[in-house]
Short mmCIF file of N, CA and C in Angstrom, two decimals:
data_model
loop_
_atom_site.label_atom_id
_atom_site.label_comp_id
_atom_site.label_asym_id
_atom_site.label_seq_id
_atom_site.Cartn_x
_atom_site.Cartn_y
_atom_site.Cartn_z
N UNK A 556 -5.18 -21.40 -10.90
CA UNK A 556 -3.99 -20.65 -10.58
C UNK A 556 -3.33 -20.16 -11.88
N UNK A 557 -2.95 -18.91 -11.89
CA UNK A 557 -2.37 -18.30 -13.06
C UNK A 557 -0.91 -18.71 -13.20
N UNK A 558 -0.46 -18.90 -14.46
CA UNK A 558 0.92 -19.29 -14.74
C UNK A 558 1.55 -18.33 -15.74
N UNK A 559 2.87 -18.24 -15.71
CA UNK A 559 3.61 -17.42 -16.65
C UNK A 559 3.60 -18.11 -18.02
N UNK A 560 3.27 -17.39 -19.09
CA UNK A 560 3.27 -18.01 -20.41
C UNK A 560 4.67 -18.33 -20.93
N UNK A 561 5.70 -17.67 -20.40
CA UNK A 561 7.06 -17.91 -20.87
C UNK A 561 7.73 -19.11 -20.21
N UNK A 562 7.66 -19.17 -18.87
CA UNK A 562 8.39 -20.22 -18.14
C UNK A 562 7.48 -21.17 -17.38
N UNK A 563 6.17 -20.95 -17.43
CA UNK A 563 5.17 -21.81 -16.78
C UNK A 563 5.27 -21.79 -15.26
N UNK A 564 5.89 -20.76 -14.71
CA UNK A 564 6.03 -20.64 -13.26
C UNK A 564 4.75 -20.09 -12.64
N UNK A 565 4.52 -20.44 -11.39
CA UNK A 565 3.37 -19.90 -10.66
C UNK A 565 3.79 -18.79 -9.70
N UNK A 566 5.08 -18.46 -9.67
CA UNK A 566 5.59 -17.41 -8.79
C UNK A 566 5.35 -16.05 -9.44
N UNK A 567 4.16 -15.53 -9.27
CA UNK A 567 3.79 -14.26 -9.89
C UNK A 567 3.68 -13.17 -8.83
N UNK A 568 4.18 -11.98 -9.14
CA UNK A 568 4.12 -10.85 -8.24
C UNK A 568 3.06 -9.90 -8.79
N UNK A 569 2.02 -9.68 -8.01
CA UNK A 569 0.91 -8.84 -8.44
C UNK A 569 0.95 -7.52 -7.68
N UNK A 570 0.87 -6.43 -8.41
CA UNK A 570 0.87 -5.11 -7.79
C UNK A 570 -0.40 -4.39 -8.23
N UNK A 571 -1.36 -4.34 -7.35
CA UNK A 571 -2.65 -3.73 -7.68
C UNK A 571 -2.52 -2.23 -7.91
N UNK A 572 -1.60 -1.58 -7.23
CA UNK A 572 -1.43 -0.13 -7.39
C UNK A 572 -0.95 0.21 -8.80
N UNK A 573 -0.05 -0.60 -9.33
CA UNK A 573 0.44 -0.37 -10.69
C UNK A 573 -0.44 -1.04 -11.73
N UNK A 574 -1.24 -2.03 -11.30
CA UNK A 574 -2.12 -2.72 -12.22
C UNK A 574 -1.40 -3.72 -13.10
N UNK A 575 -0.38 -4.39 -12.55
CA UNK A 575 0.32 -5.38 -13.36
C UNK A 575 0.65 -6.62 -12.56
N UNK A 576 0.95 -7.68 -13.28
CA UNK A 576 1.38 -8.95 -12.70
C UNK A 576 2.64 -9.36 -13.44
N UNK A 577 3.71 -9.65 -12.68
CA UNK A 577 5.01 -9.96 -13.27
C UNK A 577 5.51 -11.29 -12.70
N UNK A 578 6.11 -12.10 -13.57
CA UNK A 578 6.66 -13.39 -13.15
C UNK A 578 7.95 -13.14 -12.37
N UNK A 579 8.03 -13.69 -11.17
CA UNK A 579 9.23 -13.53 -10.34
C UNK A 579 10.38 -14.39 -10.85
N UNK A 580 10.09 -15.40 -11.65
CA UNK A 580 11.13 -16.29 -12.15
C UNK A 580 11.88 -15.70 -13.33
N UNK A 581 11.13 -15.22 -14.34
CA UNK A 581 11.80 -14.77 -15.56
C UNK A 581 11.64 -13.28 -15.82
N UNK A 582 10.78 -12.59 -15.08
CA UNK A 582 10.61 -11.15 -15.27
C UNK A 582 9.58 -10.78 -16.32
N UNK A 583 8.92 -11.74 -16.91
CA UNK A 583 7.90 -11.50 -17.93
C UNK A 583 6.70 -10.76 -17.33
N UNK A 584 6.21 -9.76 -18.06
CA UNK A 584 5.00 -9.06 -17.64
C UNK A 584 3.81 -9.90 -18.11
N UNK A 585 3.11 -10.51 -17.17
CA UNK A 585 1.99 -11.39 -17.49
C UNK A 585 0.74 -10.57 -17.77
N UNK A 586 0.48 -9.56 -16.96
CA UNK A 586 -0.65 -8.66 -17.14
C UNK A 586 -0.18 -7.25 -16.86
N UNK A 587 -0.71 -6.30 -17.64
CA UNK A 587 -0.41 -4.91 -17.34
C UNK A 587 -1.63 -4.06 -17.64
N UNK A 588 -1.63 -2.88 -17.07
CA UNK A 588 -2.74 -1.93 -17.23
C UNK A 588 -4.06 -2.51 -16.75
N UNK A 589 -4.02 -3.32 -15.70
CA UNK A 589 -5.22 -3.89 -15.12
C UNK A 589 -5.92 -2.81 -14.31
N UNK A 590 -7.19 -2.66 -14.53
CA UNK A 590 -7.96 -1.66 -13.80
C UNK A 590 -8.88 -2.36 -12.81
N UNK A 591 -9.05 -1.77 -11.67
CA UNK A 591 -9.94 -2.32 -10.66
C UNK A 591 -11.28 -1.61 -10.80
N UNK A 592 -12.35 -2.37 -10.89
CA UNK A 592 -13.68 -1.80 -11.09
C UNK A 592 -14.41 -1.67 -9.76
N UNK A 593 -13.88 -0.89 -8.87
CA UNK A 593 -14.56 -0.65 -7.60
C UNK A 593 -14.35 0.80 -7.18
N UNK A 594 -15.36 1.34 -6.59
CA UNK A 594 -15.29 2.70 -6.10
C UNK A 594 -15.39 2.69 -4.58
N UNK A 595 -14.70 3.60 -3.95
CA UNK A 595 -14.79 3.72 -2.51
C UNK A 595 -15.05 5.18 -2.16
N UNK A 596 -15.94 5.39 -1.24
CA UNK A 596 -16.27 6.74 -0.80
C UNK A 596 -15.93 6.87 0.67
N UNK A 597 -15.53 8.07 1.05
CA UNK A 597 -15.17 8.34 2.44
C UNK A 597 -15.99 9.51 2.94
N UNK A 598 -16.26 9.48 4.22
CA UNK A 598 -16.98 10.60 4.85
C UNK A 598 -15.97 11.57 5.41
N UNK A 599 -16.13 12.82 5.06
CA UNK A 599 -15.21 13.85 5.52
C UNK A 599 -15.84 14.64 6.66
N UNK A 600 -15.20 15.74 7.03
CA UNK A 600 -15.75 16.60 8.10
C UNK A 600 -17.10 17.18 7.67
N UNK A 601 -18.03 17.18 8.59
CA UNK A 601 -19.36 17.72 8.32
C UNK A 601 -20.22 16.79 7.49
N UNK A 602 -19.83 15.50 7.40
CA UNK A 602 -20.63 14.54 6.66
C UNK A 602 -20.45 14.60 5.16
N UNK A 603 -19.44 15.35 4.70
CA UNK A 603 -19.18 15.45 3.27
C UNK A 603 -18.70 14.11 2.73
N UNK A 604 -19.21 13.69 1.61
CA UNK A 604 -18.78 12.45 0.96
C UNK A 604 -17.78 12.80 -0.14
N UNK A 605 -16.75 11.97 -0.25
CA UNK A 605 -15.77 12.19 -1.31
C UNK A 605 -15.26 10.84 -1.80
N UNK A 606 -14.78 10.83 -3.01
CA UNK A 606 -14.22 9.63 -3.61
C UNK A 606 -12.85 9.37 -2.99
N UNK A 607 -12.64 8.17 -2.47
CA UNK A 607 -11.37 7.83 -1.82
C UNK A 607 -10.41 7.24 -2.85
N UNK A 608 -9.14 7.44 -2.66
CA UNK A 608 -8.12 6.89 -3.54
C UNK A 608 -6.96 7.85 -3.68
N UNK A 609 -5.95 7.40 -4.37
CA UNK A 609 -4.77 8.23 -4.59
C UNK A 609 -4.44 8.24 -6.07
N UNK A 610 -3.79 9.29 -6.49
CA UNK A 610 -3.34 9.37 -7.87
C UNK A 610 -2.18 8.41 -8.06
N UNK A 611 -2.17 7.68 -9.15
CA UNK A 611 -1.10 6.74 -9.43
C UNK A 611 -0.14 7.34 -10.44
N UNK A 612 1.12 7.03 -10.27
CA UNK A 612 2.15 7.52 -11.17
C UNK A 612 2.56 6.35 -12.06
N UNK A 613 2.46 6.53 -13.37
CA UNK A 613 2.85 5.48 -14.30
C UNK A 613 4.30 5.66 -14.66
N UNK A 614 4.98 4.55 -14.89
CA UNK A 614 6.40 4.58 -15.17
C UNK A 614 6.66 4.56 -16.65
N UNK A 615 7.62 5.33 -17.10
CA UNK A 615 8.03 5.35 -18.49
C UNK A 615 9.44 4.77 -18.54
N UNK A 616 9.54 3.55 -19.00
CA UNK A 616 10.85 2.91 -19.03
C UNK A 616 11.31 2.71 -20.47
N UNK A 617 10.98 3.64 -21.33
CA UNK A 617 11.46 3.58 -22.69
C UNK A 617 10.63 2.70 -23.60
N UNK A 618 9.47 2.26 -23.15
CA UNK A 618 8.65 1.42 -24.00
C UNK A 618 7.73 2.31 -24.82
N UNK A 619 7.68 2.13 -26.14
CA UNK A 619 6.85 2.99 -26.96
C UNK A 619 5.38 2.85 -26.58
N UNK A 620 4.72 3.98 -26.52
CA UNK A 620 3.29 3.99 -26.25
C UNK A 620 2.94 3.78 -24.80
N UNK A 621 3.91 3.74 -23.91
CA UNK A 621 3.64 3.51 -22.49
C UNK A 621 3.52 4.86 -21.81
N UNK A 622 2.39 5.12 -21.19
CA UNK A 622 2.18 6.40 -20.52
C UNK A 622 3.11 6.52 -19.33
N UNK A 623 3.58 7.71 -19.07
CA UNK A 623 4.40 7.78 -17.89
C UNK A 623 4.91 9.15 -17.53
N UNK A 624 5.20 9.30 -16.25
CA UNK A 624 5.81 10.50 -15.74
C UNK A 624 6.65 10.11 -14.54
N UNK A 625 7.95 10.07 -14.72
CA UNK A 625 8.85 9.88 -13.59
C UNK A 625 9.93 10.93 -13.72
N UNK A 626 10.66 11.14 -12.67
CA UNK A 626 11.68 12.18 -12.71
C UNK A 626 12.78 11.80 -13.69
N UNK A 627 13.36 12.79 -14.36
CA UNK A 627 14.46 12.51 -15.30
C UNK A 627 15.64 11.84 -14.61
N UNK A 628 15.87 12.18 -13.32
CA UNK A 628 16.97 11.57 -12.58
C UNK A 628 16.74 10.06 -12.41
N UNK A 629 15.51 9.67 -12.06
CA UNK A 629 15.19 8.26 -11.87
C UNK A 629 15.32 7.49 -13.18
N UNK A 630 14.81 8.07 -14.25
CA UNK A 630 14.89 7.40 -15.54
C UNK A 630 16.34 7.26 -15.99
N UNK A 631 17.14 8.30 -15.76
CA UNK A 631 18.56 8.24 -16.12
C UNK A 631 19.27 7.15 -15.31
N UNK A 632 18.89 7.00 -14.06
CA UNK A 632 19.48 5.97 -13.21
C UNK A 632 19.14 4.57 -13.72
N UNK A 633 17.89 4.38 -14.11
CA UNK A 633 17.47 3.08 -14.65
C UNK A 633 18.19 2.81 -15.95
N UNK A 634 18.27 3.80 -16.81
CA UNK A 634 18.94 3.62 -18.10
C UNK A 634 20.42 3.29 -17.92
N UNK A 635 21.05 3.90 -16.92
CA UNK A 635 22.46 3.60 -16.65
C UNK A 635 22.62 2.14 -16.22
N UNK A 636 21.71 1.67 -15.37
CA UNK A 636 21.75 0.28 -14.95
C UNK A 636 21.50 -0.68 -16.10
N UNK A 637 20.57 -0.33 -16.98
CA UNK A 637 20.28 -1.18 -18.14
C UNK A 637 21.45 -1.18 -19.12
N UNK A 638 22.16 -0.05 -19.21
CA UNK A 638 23.35 0.01 -20.05
C UNK A 638 24.43 -0.93 -19.50
N UNK A 639 24.60 -0.93 -18.19
CA UNK A 639 25.58 -1.83 -17.58
C UNK A 639 25.17 -3.29 -17.77
N UNK A 640 23.88 -3.56 -17.70
CA UNK A 640 23.38 -4.91 -17.94
C UNK A 640 23.70 -5.34 -19.37
N UNK A 641 23.46 -4.45 -20.34
CA UNK A 641 23.76 -4.76 -21.74
C UNK A 641 25.25 -5.00 -21.96
N UNK A 642 26.09 -4.19 -21.33
CA UNK A 642 27.54 -4.38 -21.45
C UNK A 642 27.96 -5.73 -20.89
N UNK A 643 27.37 -6.12 -19.79
CA UNK A 643 27.68 -7.41 -19.19
C UNK A 643 27.24 -8.55 -20.11
N UNK A 644 26.07 -8.40 -20.72
CA UNK A 644 25.58 -9.41 -21.67
C UNK A 644 26.53 -9.56 -22.85
N UNK A 645 26.98 -8.44 -23.38
CA UNK A 645 27.91 -8.47 -24.51
C UNK A 645 29.23 -9.11 -24.10
N UNK A 646 29.74 -8.76 -22.95
CA UNK A 646 31.01 -9.31 -22.47
C UNK A 646 30.94 -10.82 -22.28
N UNK A 647 29.78 -11.30 -21.79
CA UNK A 647 29.63 -12.73 -21.51
C UNK A 647 28.98 -13.51 -22.66
N UNK A 648 28.67 -12.82 -23.76
CA UNK A 648 28.07 -13.44 -24.94
C UNK A 648 26.75 -14.13 -24.60
N UNK A 649 25.90 -13.44 -23.85
CA UNK A 649 24.58 -13.97 -23.52
C UNK A 649 23.62 -13.68 -24.66
N UNK A 650 22.70 -14.61 -24.91
CA UNK A 650 21.79 -14.43 -26.04
C UNK A 650 20.73 -13.35 -25.75
N UNK A 651 20.00 -12.99 -26.79
CA UNK A 651 19.04 -11.89 -26.71
C UNK A 651 17.89 -12.20 -25.76
N UNK A 652 17.50 -13.47 -25.64
CA UNK A 652 16.40 -13.84 -24.75
C UNK A 652 16.80 -13.61 -23.28
N UNK A 653 18.02 -13.97 -22.95
CA UNK A 653 18.52 -13.74 -21.59
C UNK A 653 18.62 -12.24 -21.32
N UNK A 654 19.09 -11.50 -22.32
CA UNK A 654 19.23 -10.05 -22.17
C UNK A 654 17.88 -9.38 -21.93
N UNK A 655 16.88 -9.73 -22.72
CA UNK A 655 15.56 -9.10 -22.57
C UNK A 655 14.90 -9.49 -21.24
N UNK A 656 15.00 -10.76 -20.86
CA UNK A 656 14.43 -11.19 -19.58
C UNK A 656 15.17 -10.52 -18.42
N UNK A 657 16.50 -10.36 -18.57
CA UNK A 657 17.28 -9.66 -17.55
C UNK A 657 16.89 -8.20 -17.43
N UNK A 658 16.60 -7.56 -18.57
CA UNK A 658 16.14 -6.16 -18.55
C UNK A 658 14.80 -6.05 -17.82
N UNK A 659 13.89 -6.98 -18.09
CA UNK A 659 12.59 -6.95 -17.43
C UNK A 659 12.74 -7.16 -15.92
N UNK A 660 13.62 -8.08 -15.54
CA UNK A 660 13.83 -8.33 -14.12
C UNK A 660 14.49 -7.12 -13.45
N UNK A 661 15.41 -6.47 -14.13
CA UNK A 661 16.05 -5.27 -13.59
C UNK A 661 15.01 -4.17 -13.38
N UNK A 662 14.12 -4.00 -14.35
CA UNK A 662 13.07 -2.99 -14.22
C UNK A 662 12.13 -3.34 -13.08
N UNK A 663 11.83 -4.62 -12.92
CA UNK A 663 10.99 -5.05 -11.80
C UNK A 663 11.70 -4.75 -10.47
N UNK A 664 12.99 -5.03 -10.40
CA UNK A 664 13.76 -4.75 -9.18
C UNK A 664 13.74 -3.26 -8.89
N UNK A 665 13.84 -2.45 -9.91
CA UNK A 665 13.79 -0.99 -9.73
C UNK A 665 12.42 -0.56 -9.23
N UNK A 666 11.36 -1.11 -9.83
CA UNK A 666 10.01 -0.75 -9.42
C UNK A 666 9.72 -1.17 -7.99
N UNK A 667 10.36 -2.23 -7.53
CA UNK A 667 10.17 -2.68 -6.16
C UNK A 667 11.15 -1.99 -5.20
N UNK A 668 11.87 -0.98 -5.70
CA UNK A 668 12.81 -0.20 -4.92
C UNK A 668 13.95 -1.05 -4.37
N UNK A 669 14.32 -2.09 -5.09
CA UNK A 669 15.42 -2.96 -4.66
C UNK A 669 16.77 -2.35 -4.96
N UNK A 670 16.86 -1.53 -5.98
CA UNK A 670 18.14 -1.02 -6.45
C UNK A 670 18.69 0.08 -5.54
N UNK A 671 17.82 0.76 -4.82
CA UNK A 671 18.25 1.87 -3.98
C UNK A 671 19.33 1.44 -3.00
N UNK A 672 20.47 2.09 -3.07
CA UNK A 672 21.57 1.82 -2.14
C UNK A 672 22.45 0.65 -2.53
N UNK A 673 22.20 0.06 -3.69
CA UNK A 673 23.03 -1.07 -4.15
C UNK A 673 23.71 -0.71 -5.46
N UNK A 674 24.92 -1.21 -5.68
CA UNK A 674 25.59 -0.95 -6.95
C UNK A 674 24.79 -1.55 -8.12
N UNK A 675 24.60 -0.75 -9.16
CA UNK A 675 23.80 -1.18 -10.31
C UNK A 675 24.38 -2.41 -11.00
N UNK A 676 25.72 -2.49 -11.04
CA UNK A 676 26.33 -3.64 -11.71
C UNK A 676 26.04 -4.94 -10.95
N UNK A 677 26.00 -4.88 -9.62
CA UNK A 677 25.70 -6.09 -8.86
C UNK A 677 24.25 -6.51 -9.04
N UNK A 678 23.34 -5.54 -9.09
CA UNK A 678 21.93 -5.86 -9.32
C UNK A 678 21.75 -6.43 -10.72
N UNK A 679 22.42 -5.83 -11.71
CA UNK A 679 22.35 -6.34 -13.09
C UNK A 679 22.87 -7.77 -13.16
N UNK A 680 23.99 -8.03 -12.49
CA UNK A 680 24.56 -9.38 -12.49
C UNK A 680 23.61 -10.37 -11.81
N UNK A 681 23.00 -9.97 -10.70
CA UNK A 681 22.07 -10.84 -9.99
C UNK A 681 20.85 -11.15 -10.87
N UNK A 682 20.35 -10.15 -11.58
CA UNK A 682 19.20 -10.37 -12.47
C UNK A 682 19.57 -11.33 -13.60
N UNK A 683 20.71 -11.10 -14.22
CA UNK A 683 21.13 -11.98 -15.32
C UNK A 683 21.42 -13.40 -14.82
N UNK A 684 22.05 -13.51 -13.66
CA UNK A 684 22.31 -14.84 -13.10
C UNK A 684 21.01 -15.58 -12.82
N UNK A 685 20.02 -14.86 -12.32
CA UNK A 685 18.71 -15.47 -12.07
C UNK A 685 18.12 -16.03 -13.35
N UNK A 686 18.17 -15.25 -14.42
CA UNK A 686 17.63 -15.70 -15.71
C UNK A 686 18.42 -16.89 -16.22
N UNK A 687 19.75 -16.82 -16.13
CA UNK A 687 20.58 -17.96 -16.58
C UNK A 687 20.25 -19.21 -15.79
N UNK A 688 20.04 -19.05 -14.51
CA UNK A 688 19.72 -20.20 -13.66
C UNK A 688 18.35 -20.78 -14.01
N UNK A 689 17.37 -19.91 -14.24
CA UNK A 689 16.02 -20.38 -14.59
C UNK A 689 16.01 -21.08 -15.95
N UNK A 690 16.86 -20.60 -16.87
CA UNK A 690 16.93 -21.20 -18.20
C UNK A 690 17.92 -22.35 -18.29
N UNK A 691 18.50 -22.73 -17.16
CA UNK A 691 19.49 -23.80 -17.09
C UNK A 691 20.67 -23.56 -18.03
N UNK A 692 21.09 -22.30 -18.07
CA UNK A 692 22.24 -21.89 -18.87
C UNK A 692 23.52 -22.33 -18.15
N UNK A 693 24.60 -22.59 -18.87
CA UNK A 693 25.83 -23.04 -18.22
C UNK A 693 26.62 -21.95 -17.50
N UNK A 694 26.10 -20.74 -17.45
CA UNK A 694 26.82 -19.64 -16.81
C UNK A 694 26.69 -19.74 -15.29
N UNK A 695 27.82 -19.66 -14.62
CA UNK A 695 27.86 -19.74 -13.16
C UNK A 695 28.07 -18.36 -12.56
N UNK A 696 27.81 -18.24 -11.27
CA UNK A 696 27.97 -16.96 -10.60
C UNK A 696 29.42 -16.49 -10.67
N UNK A 697 30.35 -17.43 -10.66
CA UNK A 697 31.76 -17.04 -10.72
C UNK A 697 32.11 -16.45 -12.08
N UNK A 698 31.37 -16.81 -13.13
CA UNK A 698 31.58 -16.20 -14.45
C UNK A 698 31.22 -14.71 -14.40
N UNK A 699 30.13 -14.39 -13.72
CA UNK A 699 29.74 -12.99 -13.56
C UNK A 699 30.77 -12.26 -12.69
N UNK A 700 31.25 -12.95 -11.67
CA UNK A 700 32.26 -12.37 -10.79
C UNK A 700 33.54 -12.04 -11.56
N UNK A 701 33.96 -12.96 -12.41
CA UNK A 701 35.16 -12.73 -13.23
C UNK A 701 34.95 -11.57 -14.21
N UNK A 702 33.77 -11.52 -14.82
CA UNK A 702 33.48 -10.47 -15.80
C UNK A 702 33.47 -9.09 -15.15
N UNK A 703 32.95 -9.00 -13.94
CA UNK A 703 32.86 -7.71 -13.25
C UNK A 703 34.08 -7.41 -12.38
N UNK A 704 34.88 -8.44 -12.13
CA UNK A 704 36.05 -8.32 -11.25
C UNK A 704 35.65 -7.87 -9.85
N UNK A 705 34.63 -8.54 -9.33
CA UNK A 705 34.19 -8.32 -7.96
C UNK A 705 34.11 -9.69 -7.28
N UNK A 706 34.21 -9.74 -5.97
CA UNK A 706 34.11 -11.03 -5.28
C UNK A 706 32.74 -11.68 -5.52
N UNK A 707 32.75 -12.98 -5.69
CA UNK A 707 31.53 -13.73 -5.95
C UNK A 707 30.54 -13.58 -4.79
N UNK A 708 31.07 -13.35 -3.59
CA UNK A 708 30.22 -13.19 -2.40
C UNK A 708 29.30 -11.98 -2.55
N UNK A 709 29.80 -10.90 -3.14
CA UNK A 709 28.98 -9.70 -3.31
C UNK A 709 27.81 -9.95 -4.26
N UNK A 710 28.08 -10.65 -5.37
CA UNK A 710 27.00 -10.98 -6.30
C UNK A 710 26.04 -11.95 -5.64
N UNK A 711 26.57 -12.93 -4.92
CA UNK A 711 25.73 -13.91 -4.24
C UNK A 711 24.82 -13.28 -3.21
N UNK A 712 25.34 -12.33 -2.45
CA UNK A 712 24.53 -11.65 -1.44
C UNK A 712 23.41 -10.84 -2.11
N UNK A 713 23.74 -10.17 -3.20
CA UNK A 713 22.73 -9.39 -3.93
C UNK A 713 21.68 -10.31 -4.54
N UNK A 714 22.13 -11.44 -5.08
CA UNK A 714 21.21 -12.42 -5.67
C UNK A 714 20.23 -12.95 -4.62
N UNK A 715 20.73 -13.34 -3.47
CA UNK A 715 19.86 -13.87 -2.41
C UNK A 715 18.85 -12.83 -1.94
N UNK A 716 19.30 -11.60 -1.78
CA UNK A 716 18.38 -10.54 -1.35
C UNK A 716 17.33 -10.25 -2.42
N UNK A 717 17.73 -10.30 -3.68
CA UNK A 717 16.78 -10.10 -4.77
C UNK A 717 15.73 -11.22 -4.77
N UNK A 718 16.16 -12.44 -4.59
CA UNK A 718 15.22 -13.56 -4.56
C UNK A 718 14.26 -13.45 -3.38
N UNK A 719 14.79 -13.05 -2.24
CA UNK A 719 13.91 -12.87 -1.07
C UNK A 719 12.88 -11.77 -1.32
N UNK A 720 13.31 -10.70 -1.96
CA UNK A 720 12.37 -9.60 -2.24
C UNK A 720 11.31 -10.01 -3.24
N UNK A 721 11.70 -10.76 -4.27
CA UNK A 721 10.76 -11.13 -5.32
C UNK A 721 9.80 -12.24 -4.90
N UNK A 722 10.30 -13.21 -4.16
CA UNK A 722 9.47 -14.38 -3.86
C UNK A 722 9.09 -14.51 -2.41
N UNK A 723 9.70 -13.73 -1.56
CA UNK A 723 9.41 -13.85 -0.13
C UNK A 723 10.17 -14.99 0.52
N UNK A 724 11.12 -15.57 -0.17
CA UNK A 724 11.92 -16.67 0.36
C UNK A 724 13.27 -16.72 -0.34
N UNK A 725 14.00 -17.77 -0.17
CA UNK A 725 15.31 -17.94 -0.79
C UNK A 725 15.19 -18.52 -2.20
N UNK A 726 16.34 -18.83 -2.82
CA UNK A 726 16.32 -19.39 -4.17
C UNK A 726 15.80 -20.82 -4.18
N UNK A 727 15.31 -21.26 -5.32
CA UNK A 727 14.83 -22.63 -5.45
C UNK A 727 15.81 -23.47 -6.20
#
């Protein structure tokens, strides 16, 4: 069984379409650019054979050397959320490791279409709270609530939904 090199967790999310494996606990990219070595052929009208499959779209999230093509609107939306995440980290004096893991988890949430229809600040807070919780940091959900000046219930609801989406169950 494969484990995360950062947190030793076995809760890994594998996406064959994107060719990556990401840790659901800390957001670390365990594998990326994985290629599948199999071909599939389909029979078309008149017995014509053709290669089956779909074109994949690679994401460009500001990482140097990473191939990608996404709409400028989507990238701007992600960048705005990451900016809010950074502001929250600065306000709460979170260390760089929590910030980077939170950024990876936010990007994972975006790739899984979790952010659609939710306030970016709540998703950012849920991602950072998850990382703080996994690292046994003394930061509580109410600290994030105070920093954002939103009810703790809103952050808690977003956190629980994020955990369900990432792991298929509730928090551990």
